[in-house]
Amino acid sequence: QGQLVESGGGSVQAGGSLRLSCATSVYSASQYCMGWFRQAPGKQREAVATITYAGATKYADSVQGRFTISQNPEKTTLFLQMDNLKPDDTAMYYCATEIYGVDCMEGLSKGMIGGRGQGTQVNVSS
């Protein structure tokens, strides 16, 4: 499924913003979704946001209205704009490609993915 490389993580204060990017070396087939998930120490993986080939998006309730997922026209770069960050957003963020299943968010939550990157750390201080 090729290589996925995330970037854009860092440390910010609560209320700040970060923009994550995920570059993939392969073209994602049209039947799959792409998305972001996160994992904090001692917590379960959480699906954050997904986007279909056509551009339809879904978000976790915890980030709805604060995060925006998008992709470039070639479907080779995935973005996550994160605004009004909160300390609870602190986690390692991973991009995932070739998410399958009836529902993209459910598929991402269950690890039904073709590949993922190494992750980028986001730290939000109060």
N, CA, C and O atoms as a MOPAC input file, in Angstrom:
PM7 MOZYME 1SCF
protein

 N      0.81200 1    -1.20900 1     0.00000 1
 C      0.00000 1     0.00000 1     0.00000 1
 C      0.84000 1     1.25100 1     0.00000 1
 O      0.28600 1     2.35000 1     0.03200 1
 N      2.16600 1     1.13300 1    -0.03400 1
 C      3.01700 1     2.30400 1    -0.12200 1
 C      3.31300 1     2.89700 1     1.22300 1
 O      2.90700 1     2.37000 1     2.25900 1
 N      4.03000 1     4.00800 1     1.20000 1
 C      4.49100 1     4.64100 1     2.41700 1
 C      3.60600 1     5.81500 1     2.77800 1
 O      3.17700 1     6.57500 1     1.91000 1
 N      3.33700 1     5.95800 1     4.05900 1
 C      2.58300 1     7.08200 1     4.59400 1
 C      3.48200 1     7.83300 1     5.55200 1
 O      4.08600 1     7.23300 1     6.44200 1
 N      3.57800 1     9.14700 1     5.37800 1
 C      4.45400 1     9.94900 1     6.22400 1
 C      3.67200 1    11.12800 1     6.77300 1
 O      3.23500 1    12.00500 1     6.02700 1
 N      3.49900 1    11.13900 1     8.09800 1
 C      2.80400 1    12.24900 1     8.75000 1
 C      3.78900 1    13.33800 1     9.14600 1
 O      4.97000 1    13.08100 1     9.38000 1
 N      3.27400 1    14.55900 1     9.21300 1
 C      4.05700 1    15.68400 1     9.70100 1
 C      3.10900 1    16.72800 1    10.26500 1
 O      1.89700 1    16.66200 1    10.06100 1
 N      3.67900 1    17.69300 1    10.97900 1
 C      2.88600 1    18.80500 1    11.47300 1
 C      2.55500 1    18.77700 1    12.94200 1
 O      1.97400 1    19.73000 1    13.46100 1
 N      2.91100 1    17.70200 1    13.63000 1
 C      2.64900 1    17.65200 1    15.06100 1
 C      3.53200 1    18.61500 1    15.81100 1
 O      4.44300 1    19.21700 1    15.24200 1
 N      3.25400 1    18.76000 1    17.10200 1
 C      4.04700 1    19.65500 1    17.92400 1
 C      3.37400 1    19.93900 1    19.23200 1
 O      2.42700 1    19.25600 1    19.62100 1
 N      3.86800 1    20.95800 1    19.91900 1
 C      3.32800 1    21.34500 1    21.22800 1
 C      2.70000 1    22.71900 1    21.14100 1
 O      3.31900 1    23.66500 1    20.65300 1
 N      1.46800 1    22.83000 1    21.61500 1
 C      0.75200 1    24.09500 1    21.61200 1
 C     -0.00400 1    24.25700 1    22.92300 1
 O     -0.20100 1    23.29400 1    23.66300 1
 N     -0.41700 1    25.46600 1    23.19500 1
 C     -1.26600 1    25.70800 1    24.34900 1
 C     -2.72300 1    25.51100 1    23.96500 1
 O     -3.09000 1    25.59300 1    22.79300 1
 N     -3.53400 1    25.25400 1    24.95700 1
 C     -4.96200 1    25.09200 1    24.72200 1
 C     -5.50100 1    26.31400 1    23.97400 1
 O     -5.15900 1    27.45800 1    24.27500 1
 N     -6.34800 1    26.03100 1    22.99700 1
 C     -6.88900 1    27.08800 1    22.15600 1
 C     -6.10600 1    27.31400 1    20.88200 1
 O     -6.56100 1    28.02000 1    19.98200 1
 N     -4.93100 1    26.71700 1    20.80500 1
 C     -4.10100 1    26.87400 1    19.62000 1
 C     -4.50900 1    25.96100 1    18.48200 1
 O     -5.49100 1    25.22500 1    18.58200 1
 N     -3.74300 1    26.01600 1    17.39400 1
 C     -4.04700 1    25.24800 1    16.18500 1
 C     -2.80200 1    24.52800 1    15.67500 1
 O     -1.67100 1    24.97100 1    15.87500 1
 N     -3.04900 1    23.42200 1    15.02200 1
 C     -2.02200 1    22.69000 1    14.29300 1
 C     -2.64000 1    22.13400 1    13.02600 1
 O     -3.84600 1    21.89500 1    12.95500 1
 N     -1.79400 1    21.93200 1    12.02600 1
 C     -2.25300 1    21.32200 1    10.76900 1
 C     -1.37100 1    20.12200 1    10.48200 1
 O     -0.17100 1    20.25700 1    10.24500 1
 N     -1.97100 1    18.96400 1    10.50500 1
 C     -1.24500 1    17.73900 1    10.21500 1
 C     -1.34700 1    17.42100 1     8.73300 1
 O     -2.35800 1    17.70500 1     8.09100 1
 N     -0.28600 1    16.82600 1     8.19800 1
 C     -0.27400 1    16.38600 1     6.80800 1
 C      0.15900 1    14.93100 1     6.75500 1
 O      0.91600 1    14.45700 1     7.60200 1
 N     -0.33300 1    14.24000 1     5.75000 1
 C      0.04100 1    12.84600 1     5.55000 1
 C      0.24200 1    12.63600 1     4.05700 1
 O     -0.70500 1    12.71500 1     3.27500 1
 N      1.46400 1    12.37200 1     3.67600 1
 C      1.78100 1    12.14500 1     2.27600 1
 C      1.85400 1    10.64100 1     2.02300 1
 O      2.49800 1     9.89800 1     2.76300 1
 N      1.18800 1    10.22300 1     0.97400 1
 C      1.22200 1     8.80700 1     0.62200 1
 C      1.80600 1     8.65100 1    -0.76400 1
 O      1.58600 1     9.47900 1    -1.64800 1
 N      2.54100 1     7.59300 1    -0.93800 1
 C      3.19700 1     7.37000 1    -2.21900 1
 C      2.31600 1     6.59400 1    -3.17900 1
 O      2.70600 1     6.33800 1    -4.31800 1
 N      1.12300 1     6.21500 1    -2.72000 1
 C      0.23800 1     5.46300 1    -3.59900 1
 C     -1.09000 1     6.18000 1    -3.73200 1
 O     -1.49800 1     6.94900 1    -2.86200 1
 N     -1.72300 1     5.92100 1    -4.79500 1
 C     -3.03800 1     6.47300 1    -5.09500 1
 C     -4.07700 1     5.55600 1    -4.46400 1
 O     -4.10600 1     4.35600 1    -4.73500 1
 N     -4.93500 1     6.13600 1    -3.61500 1
 C     -5.93400 1     5.34100 1    -2.91500 1
 C     -7.11600 1     5.04800 1    -3.82900 1
 O     -7.68600 1     5.95600 1    -4.43300 1
 N     -7.47100 1     3.79300 1    -3.92200 1
 C     -8.58400 1     3.40500 1    -4.78300 1
 C     -9.88700 1     4.05100 1    -4.33400 1
 O    -10.05800 1     4.37800 1    -3.15900 1
 N    -10.78600 1     4.22900 1    -5.26300 1
 C    -11.98200 1     5.02700 1    -5.01000 1
 C    -12.95200 1     4.38700 1    -4.02700 1
 O    -13.79800 1     5.08300 1    -3.46500 1
 N    -12.85400 1     3.08800 1    -3.80500 1
 C    -13.81900 1     2.47600 1    -2.89200 1
 C    -13.42700 1     2.62300 1    -1.42700 1
 O    -14.18400 1     2.22300 1    -0.54300 1
 N    -12.24700 1     3.19500 1    -1.15600 1
 C    -11.78400 1     3.28900 1     0.22200 1
 C    -11.88700 1     4.71200 1     0.76100 1
 O    -11.96600 1     5.69000 1     0.01600 1
 N    -11.88300 1     4.78000 1     2.07900 1
 C    -11.77600 1     6.05000 1     2.77600 1
 C    -10.33700 1     6.22400 1     3.25400 1
 O     -9.55900 1     5.27100 1     3.31700 1
 N    -10.01600 1     7.44700 1     3.58200 1
 C     -8.78200 1     7.73400 1     4.31000 1
 C     -9.17900 1     8.44600 1     5.59600 1
 O    -10.28800 1     8.96800 1     5.70700 1
 N     -8.27400 1     8.46500 1     6.56200 1
 C     -8.66000 1     9.10800 1     7.80500 1
 C     -7.52200 1     9.25600 1     8.78700 1
 O     -6.37700 1     8.89900 1     8.51200 1
 N     -7.87400 1     9.79400 1     9.94400 1
 C     -6.93700 1     9.98200 1    11.04000 1
 C     -7.48400 1     9.30600 1    12.29200 1
 O     -8.68000 1     9.36200 1    12.57800 1
 N     -6.59300 1     8.67400 1    13.02000 1
 C     -6.94800 1     8.19800 1    14.34100 1
 C     -5.86300 1     8.62400 1    15.32300 1
 O     -4.77000 1     9.01900 1    14.91700 1
 N     -6.16200 1     8.54300 1    16.59200 1
 C     -5.19000 1     8.95100 1    17.60200 1
 C     -5.16600 1     7.95200 1    18.74900 1
 O     -6.12500 1     7.21800 1    18.98800 1
 N     -4.06500 1     7.95000 1    19.43400 1
 C     -3.94000 1     7.08100 1    20.59500 1
 C     -3.08200 1     7.75700 1    21.64200 1
 O     -1.94700 1     8.15500 1    21.38200 1
 N     -3.64300 1     7.87600 1    22.81900 1
 C     -2.93000 1     8.44500 1    23.95400 1
 C     -2.49800 1     7.30300 1    24.87800 1
 O     -3.13000 1     6.24700 1    24.88600 1
 N     -1.45000 1     7.50000 1    25.64200 1
 C     -0.98300 1     6.44700 1    26.56200 1
 C     -2.09700 1     5.98100 1    27.49800 1
 O     -2.75200 1     6.79300 1    28.15100 1
 N     -2.30000 1     4.67600 1    27.55500 1
 C     -3.30100 1     4.11400 1    28.44400 1
 C     -4.72700 1     4.21400 1    27.94600 1
 O     -5.66200 1     3.82800 1    28.64700 1
 N     -4.89800 1     4.72900 1    26.74500 1
 C     -6.24900 1     4.87000 1    26.18300 1
 C     -6.38300 1     4.05600 1    24.90900 1
 O     -5.39300 1     3.71300 1    24.26200 1
 N     -7.61200 1     3.75600 1    24.56600 1
 C     -7.87600 1     3.02300 1    23.33800 1
 C     -7.73800 1     3.93800 1    22.13000 1
 O     -7.86800 1     5.15800 1    22.22800 1
 N     -7.46900 1     3.31200 1    20.98500 1
 C     -7.43000 1     4.07100 1    19.72900 1
 C     -8.77600 1     4.74000 1    19.52000 1
 O     -9.82300 1     4.15400 1    19.79200 1
 N     -8.73700 1     5.95500 1    19.04200 1
 C     -9.95000 1     6.71600 1    18.74900 1
 C     -9.92600 1     7.19300 1    17.30200 1
 O     -8.99400 1     7.87700 1    16.88100 1
 N    -10.93900 1     6.83400 1    16.55800 1
 C    -11.09100 1     7.36200 1    15.20400 1
 C    -11.43200 1     8.84000 1    15.30700 1
 O    -12.35600 1     9.21700 1    16.02800 1
 N    -10.70200 1     9.66900 1    14.60100 1
 C    -10.88900 1    11.11700 1    14.69300 1
 C    -11.72400 1    11.65600 1    13.53900 1
 O    -12.68800 1    12.39100 1    13.75200 1
 N    -11.35100 1    11.28800 1    12.31700 1
 C    -12.04200 1    11.82100 1    11.15000 1
 C    -11.74500 1    10.94200 1     9.95100 1
 O    -10.67600 1    10.34100 1     9.84700 1
 N    -12.72400 1    10.87700 1     9.03600 1
 C    -12.53200 1    10.14500 1     7.79800 1
 C    -13.04600 1    10.95600 1     6.62300 1
 O    -13.86500 1    11.86100 1     6.78300 1
 N    -12.55500 1    10.61700 1     5.44200 1
 C    -12.99000 1    11.28900 1     4.21800 1
 C    -13.05800 1    10.25500 1     3.11700 1
 O    -12.15700 1     9.42900 1     2.97100 1
 N    -14.13100 1    10.30100 1     2.34100 1
 C    -14.26800 1     9.37500 1     1.23200 1
 C    -13.54700 1     9.91700 1     0.01100 1
 O    -13.08000 1    11.05600 1    -0.00400 1
 N    -13.46600 1     9.08000 1    -1.00900 1
 C    -12.85000 1     9.49700 1    -2.26400 1
 C    -13.55300 1    10.74200 1    -2.82000 1
 O    -12.92000 1    11.63000 1    -3.39100 1
 N    -14.86600 1    10.77900 1    -2.63800 1
 C    -15.66300 1    11.89000 1    -3.15700 1
 C    -15.61500 1    13.12600 1    -2.26300 1
 O    -16.09700 1    14.19300 1    -2.64200 1
 N    -15.03300 1    12.97600 1    -1.07800 1
 C    -14.88600 1    14.13800 1    -0.20900 1
 C    -15.87100 1    14.22700 1     0.93800 1
 O    -15.88900 1    15.23200 1     1.65000 1
 N    -16.69100 1    13.20800 1     1.14000 1
 C    -17.62100 1    13.22800 1     2.27100 1
 C    -16.84600 1    12.97000 1     3.56000 1
 O    -15.99000 1    12.08700 1     3.61300 1
 N    -17.14800 1    13.73600 1     4.58100 1
 C    -16.37700 1    13.65800 1     5.82700 1
 C    -17.24200 1    13.24000 1     7.01200 1
 O    -18.45200 1    13.46300 1     7.03700 1
 N    -16.58400 1    12.62800 1     7.98900 1
 C    -17.20900 1    12.29500 1     9.26300 1
 C    -16.19200 1    12.56700 1    10.36500 1
 O    -14.98100 1    12.46900 1    10.16900 1
 N    -16.74100 1    12.91700 1    11.54300 1
 C    -15.87700 1    13.26300 1    12.65700 1
 C    -16.36000 1    12.60800 1    13.94800 1
 O    -17.54400 1    12.32000 1    14.12000 1
 N    -15.41100 1    12.38300 1    14.84200 1
 C    -15.77900 1    11.96100 1    16.18100 1
 C    -16.47100 1    13.12200 1    16.87900 1
 O    -16.16600 1    14.28400 1    16.61200 1
 N    -17.39600 1    12.81200 1    17.76800 1
 C    -18.10800 1    13.86000 1    18.49200 1
 C    -17.13500 1    14.76800 1    19.24500 1
 O    -17.38200 1    15.96500 1    19.39200 1
 N    -16.04200 1    14.19900 1    19.71300 1
 C    -15.09400 1    14.95400 1    20.53200 1
 C    -14.35700 1    16.04100 1    19.75900 1
 O    -13.80100 1    16.95800 1    20.36400 1
 N    -14.34500 1    15.95100 1    18.42400 1
 C    -13.61000 1    16.93400 1    17.62700 1
 C    -14.50900 1    17.68800 1    16.65900 1
 O    -14.05200 1    18.61500 1    15.98900 1
 N    -15.77600 1    17.30700 1    16.57600 1
 C    -16.70800 1    17.94200 1    15.66200 1
 C    -16.71400 1    19.45500 1    15.88400 1
 O    -16.83600 1    19.93100 1    17.01300 1
 N    -16.58300 1    20.18800 1    14.80100 1
 C    -16.60400 1    21.64100 1    14.89200 1
 C    -15.24700 1    22.27000 1    15.17100 1
 O    -15.10000 1    23.48900 1    15.08300 1
 N    -14.25500 1    21.45200 1    15.50700 1
 C    -12.91100 1    21.97900 1    15.79200 1
 C    -11.87500 1    21.46500 1    14.78700 1
 O    -10.91000 1    22.16700 1    14.48500 1
 N    -12.06400 1    20.26700 1    14.27700 1
 C    -11.12700 1    19.66400 1    13.34100 1
 C    -11.75200 1    19.60700 1    11.95500 1
 O    -12.96900 1    19.48000 1    11.81200 1
 N    -10.89900 1    19.70200 1    10.93000 1
 C    -11.35100 1    19.59800 1     9.54700 1
 C    -10.40700 1    18.69900 1     8.77800 1
 O     -9.20100 1    18.94000 1     8.73200 1
 N    -10.96000 1    17.66200 1     8.17600 1
 C    -10.16400 1    16.75300 1     7.35600 1
 C    -10.33600 1    17.13600 1     5.89100 1
 O    -11.42300 1    17.52500 1     5.46300 1
 N     -9.25300 1    17.02300 1     5.13200 1
 C     -9.32500 1    17.33500 1     3.70200 1
 C     -8.25400 1    16.54100 1     2.96900 1
 O     -7.39700 1    15.91000 1     3.58900 1
 N     -8.31300 1    16.58100 1     1.65700 1
 C     -7.32100 1    15.87100 1     0.85000 1
 C     -7.03700 1    16.66500 1    -0.41100 1
 O     -7.85700 1    17.47900 1    -0.83500 1
 N     -5.88600 1    16.43400 1    -1.00700 1
 C     -5.58000 1    17.13300 1    -2.26400 1
 C     -6.30900 1    16.45000 1    -3.40800 1
 O     -6.75600 1    15.31300 1    -3.25200 1
 N     -6.44100 1    17.10300 1    -4.54600 1
 C     -7.22100 1    16.53200 1    -5.66500 1
 C     -6.68000 1    15.18000 1    -6.14100 1
 O     -7.43800 1    14.34400 1    -6.63300 1
 N     -5.38000 1    14.96900 1    -5.99600 1
 C     -4.79500 1    13.71400 1    -6.46000 1
 C     -4.98400 1    12.58000 1    -5.45800 1
 O     -4.64600 1    11.42900 1    -5.73600 1
 N     -5.53200 1    12.91900 1    -4.28400 1
 C     -5.78100 1    11.92000 1    -3.23000 1
 C     -4.48500 1    11.30500 1    -2.71700 1
 O     -4.46800 1    10.15400 1    -2.28300 1
 N     -3.40200 1    12.07500 1    -2.77000 1
 C     -2.12400 1    11.56800 1    -2.28400 1
 C     -1.64600 1    12.27100 1    -1.02400 1
 O     -0.63100 1    11.88200 1    -0.44800 1
 N     -2.34700 1    13.28000 1    -0.59800 1
 C     -2.00300 1    13.96600 1     0.64600 1
 C     -3.27700 1    14.20800 1     1.44300 1
 O     -4.27500 1    14.70400 1     0.92100 1
 N     -3.21700 1    13.85200 1     2.70100 1
 C     -4.34700 1    14.01000 1     3.61400 1
 C     -3.98300 1    15.06900 1     4.64900 1
 O     -2.84000 1    15.13500 1     5.10100 1
 N     -4.94800 1    15.89100 1     5.02000 1
 C     -4.70200 1    16.95500 1     5.98700 1
 C     -5.68000 1    16.84600 1     7.14900 1
 O     -6.78200 1    16.31600 1     7.01000 1
 N     -5.25400 1    17.35600 1     8.29100 1
 C     -6.14700 1    17.50000 1     9.43200 1
 C     -5.86100 1    18.85100 1    10.07200 1
 O     -4.84100 1    19.03300 1    10.73800 1
 N     -6.76700 1    19.78700 1     9.86300 1
 C     -6.67400 1    21.09000 1    10.50100 1
 C     -7.30700 1    20.99400 1    11.87700 1
 O     -8.48000 1    20.64200 1    12.01000 1
 N     -6.53300 1    21.30400 1    12.88600 1
 C     -7.02000 1    21.17400 1    14.26000 1
 C     -7.01400 1    22.54800 1    14.92100 1
 O     -5.95400 1    23.13400 1    15.14200 1
 N     -8.18000 1    23.04900 1    15.23000 1
 C     -8.33500 1    24.36200 1    15.86400 1
 C     -8.90900 1    24.20900 1    17.27200 1
 O     -9.48000 1    23.17400 1    17.61800 1
 N     -8.74500 1    25.24900 1    18.06600 1
 C     -9.25200 1    25.24800 1    19.43700 1
 C     -8.86000 1    23.95600 1    20.16200 1
 O     -9.69900 1    23.27500 1    20.75100 1
 N     -7.59700 1    23.64800 1    20.10300 1
 C     -7.11300 1    22.40900 1    20.69200 1
 C     -7.28100 1    22.40500 1    22.20200 1
 O     -7.19400 1    23.44100 1    22.86200 1
 N     -7.52600 1    21.20900 1    22.72900 1
 C     -7.72400 1    21.01800 1    24.16000 1
 C     -6.69100 1    20.02300 1    24.68800 1
 O     -6.16300 1    19.21600 1    23.92300 1
 N     -6.40100 1    20.07500 1    25.98300 1
 C     -5.44300 1    19.09600 1    26.53500 1
 C     -5.83500 1    17.64800 1    26.24400 1
 O     -4.96500 1    16.79300 1    26.07700 1
 N     -7.12900 1    17.37000 1    26.18100 1
 C     -7.58000 1    15.99700 1    25.88600 1
 C     -7.23900 1    15.56300 1    24.46100 1
 O     -7.35400 1    14.38100 1    24.13600 1
 N     -6.82300 1    16.49400 1    23.61200 1
 C     -6.42000 1    16.14600 1    22.25200 1
 C     -4.99100 1    15.62200 1    22.20000 1
 O     -4.53900 1    15.16400 1    21.15000 1
 N     -4.27900 1    15.68100 1    23.31300 1
 C     -2.91200 1    15.19000 1    23.35500 1
 C     -2.87200 1    13.70500 1    23.04400 1
 O     -3.52600 1    12.90500 1    23.71300 1
 N     -2.10100 1    13.33700 1    22.02600 1
 C     -2.02400 1    11.93800 1    21.58500 1
 C     -1.04700 1    11.83500 1    20.43100 1
 O     -0.56200 1    12.83700 1    19.90400 1
 N     -0.77100 1    10.59700 1    20.05300 1
 C     -0.06600 1    10.33900 1    18.80000 1
 C     -1.14400 1    10.22300 1    17.72600 1
 O     -2.10700 1     9.47100 1    17.87000 1
 N     -0.96400 1    10.97100 1    16.66600 1
 C     -1.93500 1    10.98100 1    15.57400 1
 C     -1.37800 1    10.19900 1    14.39100 1
 O     -0.22500 1    10.37500 1    13.99700 1
 N     -2.21800 1     9.33600 1    13.83500 1
 C     -1.82300 1     8.49300 1    12.71100 1
 C     -2.78600 1     8.71400 1    11.54700 1
 O     -3.99100 1     8.87100 1    11.74900 1
 N     -2.25300 1     8.72400 1    10.34400 1
 C     -3.13800 1     8.69900 1     9.18700 1
 C     -3.28300 1     7.25300 1     8.72900 1
 O     -2.38000 1     6.43500 1     8.91000 1
 N     -4.41700 1     6.95800 1     8.14300 1
 C     -4.71900 1     5.60800 1     7.68800 1
 C     -5.29900 1     5.67600 1     6.28600 1
 O     -6.04000 1     6.59800 1     5.94200 1
 N     -4.95400 1     4.70100 1     5.50300 1
 C     -5.45300 1     4.63900 1     4.14200 1
 C     -6.16600 1     3.32400 1     3.90500 1
 O     -6.02300 1     2.36100 1     4.65900 1
 N     -6.93600 1     3.31800 1     2.83700 1
 C     -7.68000 1     2.11200 1     2.44200 1
 C     -8.51400 1     1.57000 1     3.59800 1
 O     -8.47400 1     0.37900 1     3.91000 1
 N     -9.27000 1     2.47000 1     4.22500 1
 C    -10.20200 1     2.06400 1     5.27100 1
 C    -11.38200 1     1.38600 1     4.60100 1
 O    -11.95800 1     1.92900 1     3.65900 1
 N    -11.74700 1     0.20800 1     5.07600 1
 C    -12.84500 1    -0.50300 1     4.43900 1
 C    -13.92700 1    -0.81700 1     5.46300 1
 O    -13.74400 1    -0.62800 1     6.66600 1
 N    -15.04100 1    -1.29400 1     4.96500 1
 C    -16.20300 1    -1.53600 1     5.80200 1
 C    -17.35600 1    -0.68000 1     5.35000 1
 O    -17.20000 1     0.21400 1     4.51800 1
 N    -18.50800 1    -0.95900 1     5.90300 1
 C    -19.71700 1    -0.23900 1     5.51000 1
 C    -19.62500 1     1.22700 1     5.93000 1
 O    -20.02300 1     2.12200 1     5.18300 1
 N    -19.10000 1     1.46200 1     7.12300 1
 C    -18.97900 1     2.81600 1     7.64700 1
 C    -17.49900 1     3.14700 1     7.87400 1
 O    -16.78200 1     2.38300 1     8.52100 1
 N    -17.05300 1     4.26300 1     7.35000 1
 C    -15.62800 1     4.60500 1     7.43900 1
 C    -15.15600 1     4.75500 1     8.87800 1
 O    -14.10700 1     4.22000 1     9.23600 1
 N    -15.90100 1     5.46500 1     9.70700 1
 C    -15.47500 1     5.69400 1    11.09200 1
 C    -15.43300 1     4.37600 1    11.86500 1
 O    -14.51900 1     4.14300 1    12.65600 1
 N    -16.42400 1     3.51900 1    11.63200 1
 C    -16.42700 1     2.22400 1    12.31300 1
 C    -15.24400 1     1.37700 1    11.84800 1
 O    -14.57400 1     0.73400 1    12.65600 1
 N    -14.99600 1     1.38300 1    10.54300 1
 C    -13.86300 1     0.64200 1    10.01400 1
 C    -12.54800 1     1.12500 1    10.60000 1
 O    -11.67900 1     0.32100 1    10.93800 1
 N    -12.40100 1     2.43800 1    10.72000 1
 C    -11.18100 1     2.99200 1    11.29000 1
 C    -11.05100 1     2.61200 1    12.76500 1
 O     -9.96300 1     2.26700 1    13.22700 1
 N    -12.13900 1     2.67300 1    13.48600 1
 C    -12.11500 1     2.30100 1    14.91000 1
 C    -11.70400 1     0.85200 1    15.10700 1
 O    -11.04500 1     0.51400 1    16.09100 1
 N    -12.09200 1     0.00400 1    14.17700 1
 C    -11.81000 1    -1.42900 1    14.30200 1
 C    -10.49100 1    -1.83800 1    13.66000 1
 O    -10.13600 1    -3.01700 1    13.64200 1
 N     -9.76200 1    -0.84600 1    13.12900 1
 C     -8.48200 1    -1.17200 1    12.51900 1
 C     -8.59000 1    -1.81900 1    11.16100 1
 O     -7.66600 1    -2.50200 1    10.72000 1
 N     -9.70300 1    -1.61300 1    10.49600 1
 C     -9.90200 1    -2.18400 1     9.17400 1
 C     -9.28500 1    -1.25300 1     8.14000 1
 O     -9.99000 1    -0.54800 1     7.41800 1
 N     -7.96200 1    -1.26300 1     8.08000 1
 C     -7.23600 1    -0.33100 1     7.23700 1
 C     -6.17100 1    -1.06000 1     6.42400 1
 O     -5.71600 1    -2.14100 1     6.80000 1
 N     -5.78400 1    -0.45400 1     5.31000 1
 C     -4.74200 1    -1.03600 1     4.49400 1
 C     -3.35300 1    -0.67200 1     4.96000 1
 O     -2.40500 1    -1.43500 1     4.77000 1
 N     -3.23100 1     0.49000 1     5.56900 1
 C     -1.92000 1     0.90200 1     6.03700 1
 C     -2.02000 1     2.14500 1     6.88700 1
 O     -3.04000 1     2.83300 1     6.87900 1
 N     -0.96600 1     2.43200 1     7.61900 1
 C     -0.91900 1     3.62700 1     8.45300 1
 C      0.50700 1     4.15800 1     8.48400 1
 O      1.45500 1     3.46100 1     8.12200 1
 N      0.63600 1     5.39800 1     8.92200 1
 C      1.95800 1     5.97600 1     9.05800 1
 C      2.56000 1     5.70000 1    10.42000 1
 O      2.00800 1     4.94700 1    11.22200 1
 N      3.70300 1     6.32300 1    10.67000 1
 C      4.41300 1     6.14300 1    11.93400 1
 C      3.86500 1     7.03000 1    13.04500 1
 O      4.15300 1     6.81500 1    14.22200 1
 N      3.09100 1     8.00600 1    12.66800 1
 C      2.47200 1     8.86400 1    13.66900 1
 C      3.22100 1    10.16200 1    13.88100 1
 O      4.42100 1    10.25200 1    13.62300 1
 N      2.50300 1    11.16600 1    14.35400 1
 C      3.08200 1    12.44300 1    14.72600 1
 C      2.46700 1    12.86400 1    16.05700 1
 O      1.25100 1    12.79200 1    16.23700 1
 N      3.30000 1    13.29600 1    16.97000 1
 C      2.84800 1    13.58000 1    18.33300 1
 C      2.26500 1    14.98100 1    18.44100 1
 O      2.84000 1    15.94700 1    17.93900 1
 N      1.12900 1    15.07900 1    19.09400 1
 C      0.48700 1    16.35300 1    19.38500 1
 C      0.37400 1    16.49100 1    20.89600 1
 O     -0.19300 1    15.62800 1    21.56500 1
 N      0.91100 1    17.57000 1    21.42400 1
 C      0.83100 1    17.85900 1    22.85700 1
 C      0.14600 1    19.18900 1    23.06500 1
 O      0.56300 1    20.20500 1    22.50900 1
 N     -0.89900 1    19.18700 1    23.86000 1
 C     -1.63800 1    20.41100 1    24.14500 1
 C     -1.59500 1    20.66600 1    25.65000 1
 O     -2.04400 1    19.83800 1    26.44400 1
 N     -1.06100 1    21.79700 1    26.02500 1
 C     -0.94200 1    22.13600 1    27.43900 1
 C     -2.03600 1    23.11600 1    27.84500 1
 O     -2.51700 1    23.90800 1    27.03500 1
 N     -2.41000 1    23.04600 1    29.09700 1
 C     -3.47600 1    23.92600 1    29.58100 1
 C     -2.93200 1    25.27100 1    30.02400 1
 O     -3.69600 1    26.13200 1    30.46000 1

